[in-house]
mmCIF file of C-alpha atoms (C1' of nucleotides) in Angstrom:
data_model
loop_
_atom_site.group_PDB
_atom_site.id
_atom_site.type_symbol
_atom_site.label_atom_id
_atom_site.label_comp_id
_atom_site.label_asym_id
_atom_site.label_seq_id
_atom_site.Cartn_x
_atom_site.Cartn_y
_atom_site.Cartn_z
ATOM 1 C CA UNK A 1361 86.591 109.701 106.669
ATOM 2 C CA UNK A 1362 83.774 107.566 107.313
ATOM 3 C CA UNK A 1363 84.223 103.740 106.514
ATOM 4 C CA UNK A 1364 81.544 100.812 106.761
ATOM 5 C CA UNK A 1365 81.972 98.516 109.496
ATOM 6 C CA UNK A 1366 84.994 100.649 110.770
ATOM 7 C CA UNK A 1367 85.496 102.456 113.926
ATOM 8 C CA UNK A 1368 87.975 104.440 115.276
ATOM 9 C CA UNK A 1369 90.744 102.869 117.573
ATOM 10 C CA UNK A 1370 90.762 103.476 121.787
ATOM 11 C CA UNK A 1371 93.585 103.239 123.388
ATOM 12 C CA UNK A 1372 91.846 100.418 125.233
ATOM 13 C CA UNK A 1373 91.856 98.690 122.573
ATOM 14 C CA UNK A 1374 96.211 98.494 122.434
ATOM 15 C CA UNK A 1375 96.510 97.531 125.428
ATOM 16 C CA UNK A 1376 97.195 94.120 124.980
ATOM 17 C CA UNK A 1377 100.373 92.120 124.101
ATOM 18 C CA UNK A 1378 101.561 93.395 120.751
ATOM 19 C CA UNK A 1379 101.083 89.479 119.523
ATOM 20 C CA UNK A 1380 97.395 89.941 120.486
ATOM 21 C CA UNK A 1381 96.402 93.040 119.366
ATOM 22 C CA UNK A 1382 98.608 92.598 116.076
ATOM 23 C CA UNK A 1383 95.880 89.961 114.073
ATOM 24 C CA UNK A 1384 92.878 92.804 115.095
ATOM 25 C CA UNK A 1385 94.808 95.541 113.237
ATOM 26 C CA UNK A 1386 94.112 93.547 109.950
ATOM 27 C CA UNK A 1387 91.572 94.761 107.429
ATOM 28 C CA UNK A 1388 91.177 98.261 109.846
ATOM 29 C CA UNK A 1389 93.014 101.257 108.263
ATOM 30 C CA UNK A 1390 95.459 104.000 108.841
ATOM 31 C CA UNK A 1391 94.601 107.463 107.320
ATOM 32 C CA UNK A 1392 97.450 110.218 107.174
ATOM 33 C CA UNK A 1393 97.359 114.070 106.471
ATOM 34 C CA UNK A 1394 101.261 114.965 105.415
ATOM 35 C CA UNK A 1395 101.736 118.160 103.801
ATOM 36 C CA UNK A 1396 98.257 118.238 103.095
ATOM 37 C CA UNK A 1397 97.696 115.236 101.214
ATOM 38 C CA UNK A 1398 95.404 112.307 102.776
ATOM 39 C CA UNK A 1399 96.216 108.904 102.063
ATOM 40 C CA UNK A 1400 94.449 105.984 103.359
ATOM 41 C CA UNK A 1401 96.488 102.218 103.930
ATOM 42 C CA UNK A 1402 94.205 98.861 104.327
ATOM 43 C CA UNK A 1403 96.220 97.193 106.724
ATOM 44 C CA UNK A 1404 96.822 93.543 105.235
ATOM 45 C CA UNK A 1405 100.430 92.181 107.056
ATOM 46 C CA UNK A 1406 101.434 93.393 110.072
ATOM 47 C CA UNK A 1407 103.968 91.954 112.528
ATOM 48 C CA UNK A 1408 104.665 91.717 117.077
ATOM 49 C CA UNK A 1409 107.228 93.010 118.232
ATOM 50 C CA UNK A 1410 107.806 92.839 122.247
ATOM 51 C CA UNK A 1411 110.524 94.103 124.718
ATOM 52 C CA UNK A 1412 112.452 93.544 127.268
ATOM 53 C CA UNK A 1413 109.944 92.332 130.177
ATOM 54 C CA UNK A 1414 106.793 92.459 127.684
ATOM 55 C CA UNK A 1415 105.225 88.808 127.891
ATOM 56 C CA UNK A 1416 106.834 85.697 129.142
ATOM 57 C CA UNK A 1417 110.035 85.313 126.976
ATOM 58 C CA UNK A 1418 112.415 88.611 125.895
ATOM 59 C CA UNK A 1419 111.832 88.890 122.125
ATOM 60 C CA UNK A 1420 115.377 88.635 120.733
ATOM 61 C CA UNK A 1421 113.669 90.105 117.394
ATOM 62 C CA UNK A 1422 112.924 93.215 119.175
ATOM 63 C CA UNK A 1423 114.470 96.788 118.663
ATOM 64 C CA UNK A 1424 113.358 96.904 122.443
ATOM 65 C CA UNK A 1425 115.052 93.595 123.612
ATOM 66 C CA UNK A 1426 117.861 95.403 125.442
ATOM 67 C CA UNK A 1427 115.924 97.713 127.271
ATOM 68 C CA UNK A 1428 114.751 101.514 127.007
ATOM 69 C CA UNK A 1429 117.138 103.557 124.926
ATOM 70 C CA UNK A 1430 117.050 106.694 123.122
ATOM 71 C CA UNK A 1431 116.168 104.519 119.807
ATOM 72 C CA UNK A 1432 113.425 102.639 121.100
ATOM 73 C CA UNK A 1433 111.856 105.062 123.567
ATOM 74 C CA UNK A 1434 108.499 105.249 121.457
ATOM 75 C CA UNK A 1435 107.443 101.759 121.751
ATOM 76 C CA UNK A 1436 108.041 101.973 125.888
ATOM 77 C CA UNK A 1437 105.451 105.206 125.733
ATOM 78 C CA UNK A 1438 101.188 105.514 125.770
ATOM 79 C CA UNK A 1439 99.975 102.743 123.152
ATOM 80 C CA UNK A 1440 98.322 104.437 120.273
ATOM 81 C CA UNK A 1441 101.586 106.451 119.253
ATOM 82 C CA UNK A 1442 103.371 105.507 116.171
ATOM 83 C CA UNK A 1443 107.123 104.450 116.634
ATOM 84 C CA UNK A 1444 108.690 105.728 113.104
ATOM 85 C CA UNK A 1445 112.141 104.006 113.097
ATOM 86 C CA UNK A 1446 114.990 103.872 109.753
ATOM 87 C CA UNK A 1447 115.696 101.014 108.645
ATOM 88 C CA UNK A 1448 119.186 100.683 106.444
ATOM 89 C CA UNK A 1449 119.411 104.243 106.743
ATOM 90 C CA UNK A 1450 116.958 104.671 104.679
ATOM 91 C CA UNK A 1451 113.519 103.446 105.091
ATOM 92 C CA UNK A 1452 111.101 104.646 107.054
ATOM 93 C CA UNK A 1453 108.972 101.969 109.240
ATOM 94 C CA UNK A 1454 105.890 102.195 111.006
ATOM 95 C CA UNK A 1455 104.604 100.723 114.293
ATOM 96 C CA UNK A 1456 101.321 101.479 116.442
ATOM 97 C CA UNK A 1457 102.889 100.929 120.031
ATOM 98 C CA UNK A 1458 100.554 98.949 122.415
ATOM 99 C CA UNK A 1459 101.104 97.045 125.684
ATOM 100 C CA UNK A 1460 100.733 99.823 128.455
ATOM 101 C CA UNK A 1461 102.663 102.388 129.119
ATOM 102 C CA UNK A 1462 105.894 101.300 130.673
ATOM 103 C CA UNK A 1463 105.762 98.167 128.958
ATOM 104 C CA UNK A 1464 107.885 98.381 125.239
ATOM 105 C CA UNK A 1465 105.770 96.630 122.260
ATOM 106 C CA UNK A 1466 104.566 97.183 119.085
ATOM 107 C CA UNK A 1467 102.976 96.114 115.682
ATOM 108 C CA UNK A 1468 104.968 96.673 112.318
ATOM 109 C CA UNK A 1469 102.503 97.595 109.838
ATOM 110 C CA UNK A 1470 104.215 95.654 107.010
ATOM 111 C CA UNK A 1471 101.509 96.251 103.652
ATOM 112 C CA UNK A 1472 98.519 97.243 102.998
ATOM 113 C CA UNK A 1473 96.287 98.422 99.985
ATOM 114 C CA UNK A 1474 96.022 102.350 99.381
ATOM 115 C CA UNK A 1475 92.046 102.857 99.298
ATOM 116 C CA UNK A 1476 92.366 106.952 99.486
ATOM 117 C CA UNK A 1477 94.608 108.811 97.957
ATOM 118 C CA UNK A 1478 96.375 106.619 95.389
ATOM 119 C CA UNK A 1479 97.598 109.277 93.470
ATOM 120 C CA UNK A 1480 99.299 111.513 96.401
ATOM 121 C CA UNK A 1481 101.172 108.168 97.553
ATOM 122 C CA UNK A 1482 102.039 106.933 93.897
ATOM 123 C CA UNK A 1483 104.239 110.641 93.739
ATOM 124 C CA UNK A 1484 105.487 109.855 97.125
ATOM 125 C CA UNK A 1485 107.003 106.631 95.696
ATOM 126 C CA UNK A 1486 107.609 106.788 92.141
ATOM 127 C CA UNK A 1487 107.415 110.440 91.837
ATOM 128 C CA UNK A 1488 107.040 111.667 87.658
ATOM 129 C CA UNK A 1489 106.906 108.334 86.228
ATOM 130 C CA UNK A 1490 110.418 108.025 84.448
ATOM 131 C CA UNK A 1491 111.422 108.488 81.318
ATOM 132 C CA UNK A 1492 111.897 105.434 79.632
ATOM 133 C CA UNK A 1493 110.029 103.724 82.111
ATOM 134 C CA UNK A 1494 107.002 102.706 79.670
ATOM 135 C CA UNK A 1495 104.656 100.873 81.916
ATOM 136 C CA UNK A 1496 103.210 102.256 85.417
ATOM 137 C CA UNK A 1497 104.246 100.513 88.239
ATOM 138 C CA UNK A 1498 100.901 98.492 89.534
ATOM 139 C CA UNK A 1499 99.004 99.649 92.141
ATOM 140 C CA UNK A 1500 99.215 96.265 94.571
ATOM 141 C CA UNK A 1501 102.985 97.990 95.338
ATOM 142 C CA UNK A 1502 102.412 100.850 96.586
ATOM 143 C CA UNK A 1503 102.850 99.632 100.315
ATOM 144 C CA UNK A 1504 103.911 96.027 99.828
ATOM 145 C CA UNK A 1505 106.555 96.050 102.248
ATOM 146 C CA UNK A 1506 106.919 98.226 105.191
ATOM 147 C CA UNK A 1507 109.182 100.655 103.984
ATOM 148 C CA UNK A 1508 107.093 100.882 100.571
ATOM 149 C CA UNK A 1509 104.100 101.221 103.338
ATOM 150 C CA UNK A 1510 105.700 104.214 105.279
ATOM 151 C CA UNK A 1511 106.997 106.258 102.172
ATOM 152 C CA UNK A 1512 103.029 106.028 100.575
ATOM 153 C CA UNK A 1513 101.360 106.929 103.733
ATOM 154 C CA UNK A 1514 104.498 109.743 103.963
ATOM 155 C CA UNK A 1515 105.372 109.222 107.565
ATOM 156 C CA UNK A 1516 108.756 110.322 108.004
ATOM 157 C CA UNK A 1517 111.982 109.257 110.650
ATOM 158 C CA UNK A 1518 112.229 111.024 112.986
ATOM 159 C CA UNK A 1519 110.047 113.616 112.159
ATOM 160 C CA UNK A 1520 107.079 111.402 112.626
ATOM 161 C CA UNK A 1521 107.761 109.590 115.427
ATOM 162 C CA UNK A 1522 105.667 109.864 118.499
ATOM 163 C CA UNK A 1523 102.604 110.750 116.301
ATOM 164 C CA UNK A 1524 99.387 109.989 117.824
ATOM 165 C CA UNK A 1525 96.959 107.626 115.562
ATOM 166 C CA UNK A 1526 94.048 107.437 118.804
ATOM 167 C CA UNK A 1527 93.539 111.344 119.011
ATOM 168 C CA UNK A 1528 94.938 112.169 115.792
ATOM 169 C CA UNK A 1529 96.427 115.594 117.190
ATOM 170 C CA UNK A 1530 98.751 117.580 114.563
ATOM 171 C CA UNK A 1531 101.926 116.891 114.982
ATOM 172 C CA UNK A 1532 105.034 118.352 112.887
ATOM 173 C CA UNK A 1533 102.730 119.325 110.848
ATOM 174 C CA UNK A 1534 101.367 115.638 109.978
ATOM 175 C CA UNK A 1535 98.322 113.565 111.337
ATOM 176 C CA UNK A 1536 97.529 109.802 111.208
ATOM 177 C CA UNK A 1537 94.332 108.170 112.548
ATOM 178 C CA UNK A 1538 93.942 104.520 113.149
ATOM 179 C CA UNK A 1539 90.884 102.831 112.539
ATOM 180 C CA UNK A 1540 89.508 98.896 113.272
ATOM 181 C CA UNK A 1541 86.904 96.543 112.002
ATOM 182 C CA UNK A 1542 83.999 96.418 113.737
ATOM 183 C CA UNK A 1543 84.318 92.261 114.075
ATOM 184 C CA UNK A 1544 88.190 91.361 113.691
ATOM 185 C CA UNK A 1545 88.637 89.261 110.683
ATOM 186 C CA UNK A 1546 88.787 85.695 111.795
ATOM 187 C CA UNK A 1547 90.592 84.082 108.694
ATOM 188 C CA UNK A 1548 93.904 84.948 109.562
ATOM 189 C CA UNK A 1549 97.688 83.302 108.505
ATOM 190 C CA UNK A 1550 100.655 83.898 110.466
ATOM 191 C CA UNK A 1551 104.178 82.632 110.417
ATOM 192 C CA UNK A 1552 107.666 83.649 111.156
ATOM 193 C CA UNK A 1553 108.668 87.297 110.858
ATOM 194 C CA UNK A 1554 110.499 88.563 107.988
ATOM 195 C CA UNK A 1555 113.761 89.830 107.836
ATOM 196 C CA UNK A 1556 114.638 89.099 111.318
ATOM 197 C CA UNK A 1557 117.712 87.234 112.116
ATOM 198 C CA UNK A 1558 118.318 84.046 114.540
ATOM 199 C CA UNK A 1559 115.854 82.031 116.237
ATOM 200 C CA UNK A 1560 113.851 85.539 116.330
ATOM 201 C CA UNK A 1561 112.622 84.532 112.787
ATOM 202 C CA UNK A 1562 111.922 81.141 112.864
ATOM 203 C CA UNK A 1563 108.845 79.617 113.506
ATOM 204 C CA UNK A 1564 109.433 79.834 117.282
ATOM 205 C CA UNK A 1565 108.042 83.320 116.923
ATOM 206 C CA UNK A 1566 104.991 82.858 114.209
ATOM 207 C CA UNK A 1567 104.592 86.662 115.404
ATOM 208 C CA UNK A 1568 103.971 87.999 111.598
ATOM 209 C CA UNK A 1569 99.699 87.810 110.802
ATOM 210 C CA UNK A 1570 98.532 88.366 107.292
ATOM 211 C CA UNK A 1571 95.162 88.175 105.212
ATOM 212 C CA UNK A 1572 95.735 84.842 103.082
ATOM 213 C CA UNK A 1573 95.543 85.398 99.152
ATOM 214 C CA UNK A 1574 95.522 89.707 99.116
ATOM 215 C CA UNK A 1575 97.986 90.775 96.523
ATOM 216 C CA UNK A 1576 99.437 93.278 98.511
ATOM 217 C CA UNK A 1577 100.855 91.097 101.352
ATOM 218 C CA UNK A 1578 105.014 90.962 100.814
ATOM 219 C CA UNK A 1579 106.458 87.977 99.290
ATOM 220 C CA UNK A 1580 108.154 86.029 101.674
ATOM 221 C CA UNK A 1581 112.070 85.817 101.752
ATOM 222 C CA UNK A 1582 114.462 84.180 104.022
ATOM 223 C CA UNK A 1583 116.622 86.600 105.918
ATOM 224 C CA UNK A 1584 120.252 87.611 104.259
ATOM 225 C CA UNK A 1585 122.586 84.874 105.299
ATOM 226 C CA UNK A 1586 119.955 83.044 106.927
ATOM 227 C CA UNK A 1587 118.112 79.970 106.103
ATOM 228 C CA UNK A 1588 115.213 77.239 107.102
ATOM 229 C CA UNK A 1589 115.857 76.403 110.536
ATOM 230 C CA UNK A 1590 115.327 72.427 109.908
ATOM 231 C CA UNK A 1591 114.872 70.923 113.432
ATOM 232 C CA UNK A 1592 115.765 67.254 113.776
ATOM 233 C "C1'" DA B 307 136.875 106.982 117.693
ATOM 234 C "C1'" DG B 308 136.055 103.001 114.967
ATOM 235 C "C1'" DT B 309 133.108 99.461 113.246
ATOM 236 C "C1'" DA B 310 129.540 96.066 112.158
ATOM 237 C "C1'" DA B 311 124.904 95.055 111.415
ATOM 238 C "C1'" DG B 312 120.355 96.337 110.610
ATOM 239 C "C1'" DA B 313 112.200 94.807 111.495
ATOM 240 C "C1'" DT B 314 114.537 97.087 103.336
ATOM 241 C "C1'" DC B 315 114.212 98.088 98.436
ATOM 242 C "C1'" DC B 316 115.661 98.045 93.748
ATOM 243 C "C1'" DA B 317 118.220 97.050 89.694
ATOM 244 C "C1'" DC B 318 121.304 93.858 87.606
ATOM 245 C "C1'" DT C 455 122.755 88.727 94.403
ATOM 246 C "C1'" DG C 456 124.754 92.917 95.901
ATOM 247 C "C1'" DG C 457 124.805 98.016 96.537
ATOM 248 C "C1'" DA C 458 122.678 102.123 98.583
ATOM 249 C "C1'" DT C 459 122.795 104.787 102.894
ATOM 250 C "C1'" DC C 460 122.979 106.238 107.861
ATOM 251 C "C1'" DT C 461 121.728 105.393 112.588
ATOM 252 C "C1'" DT C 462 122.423 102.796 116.626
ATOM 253 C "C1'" DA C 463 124.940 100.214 119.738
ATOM 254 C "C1'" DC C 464 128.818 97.833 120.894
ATOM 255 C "C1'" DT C 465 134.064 97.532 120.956
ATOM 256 C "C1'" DT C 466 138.781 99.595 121.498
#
DNA sequence: AGTAAGATCCAC
DNA sequence: TGGATCTTACTT
């Protein structure tokens, strides 16, 4: 896969805090080989998510927050890796880890646009369009959301986690590659996470980045039970 | 050993 | 708006 004004991720370039290197992930692209199939994901929403030590305040939004555990190991390991988590026993969710190793922190990938392989990760979600079902489901859903995102590119818990996206090594059989614009986009929105409870999803941690106006970015919803913080 | 909540999605 | 579905982490 060859893409214009791509490259292919270093490891030097994860490095960073997860809230920096999180806004240069958009518009680069994630390319997966699962059971033989190759999709490709135009990353358009993506979201920091720090630890336990990582930057100057503990991220109380963070998986990692508490410190290393079983769970969470992936996101304290070489940055590059994907950490492949469930969410709600269900969904599958994808982070590149960054920060250095030692130091927990990721980036959710949270949507994107399939650009390759549209019809391998339409089966993955939809499988045989139903019957009854009379219209196709468009193709702007296909990974709007991040579990949407992780069943299309078919990256699997806990199969897939630890994968490596910088060398893009086999692994269980799977392989992802990560790849980033050659000049970061510069016209860039970000705002509270989604999804997260407490202050962790207010505006005190504008940690979620998106490409304003794409289709494919997730509507925005306020977390179950949770509502506008309204400061006075 | 029991339980509550979770970085979500879909249909009603 | 609520149910699915199961892992993790915290409580008894």
């Amino acid at each position: 896969m060859r893409q214009a004004g791509l490259r292919r991720a270093k490891r030097s370039d994860l490095l960073g805090l997860p809230v920096e290197v999180a806004p240069r992930l958009l518009g680069g692209i994630v390319h997966t080989v699962v059971e033989g199939a190759g999709v490709s994901v135009r990353l358009t929403e993506v979201e920091a998510y720090h630890g336990q030590g990582t930057g100057d305040i503990v991220d109380p939004g963070s998986h990692a927050r508490m410190g290393r555990t079983a769970r969470n190991a992936t996101m304290w390991g070489e940055p590059g890796h994907l950490y492949v988590y469930l969410s709600h026993g269900i969904h599958s969710c994808v982070n590149v880890v960054c920060g250095p190793e030692g130091v927990a922190g990721g980036v959710l990938l949270r949507a994107g646009e399939i650009v390759e392989g549209k019809d391998a990760a339409a089966q993955r979600r939809w499988g045989a369009l139903a019957p009854g079902r009379s219209t196709a489901r468009p193709d702007r859903d296909l990974a709007r959301g991040p579990g949407r995102l992780g069943e299309a590119i078919g990256l699997r818990y806990p199969l897939d986690n630890g994968i490596d996206a910088v060398t893009g090594d086999p692994w269980h059989g799977a392989e992802a590659r990560l790849w980033l614009r050659d000049e970061p986009l510069t016209d860039i929105a970000t705002g509270p996470r989604v999804g997260v409870a407490g202050a962790a999803g207010t505006d005190a941690f504008p940690w979620r980045f998106w490409i304003p106006g794409d289709p494919t970015v997730s509507p925005f919803r306020w977390g179950r039970g949770a509502g506008p913080i309204v400061l006075n």
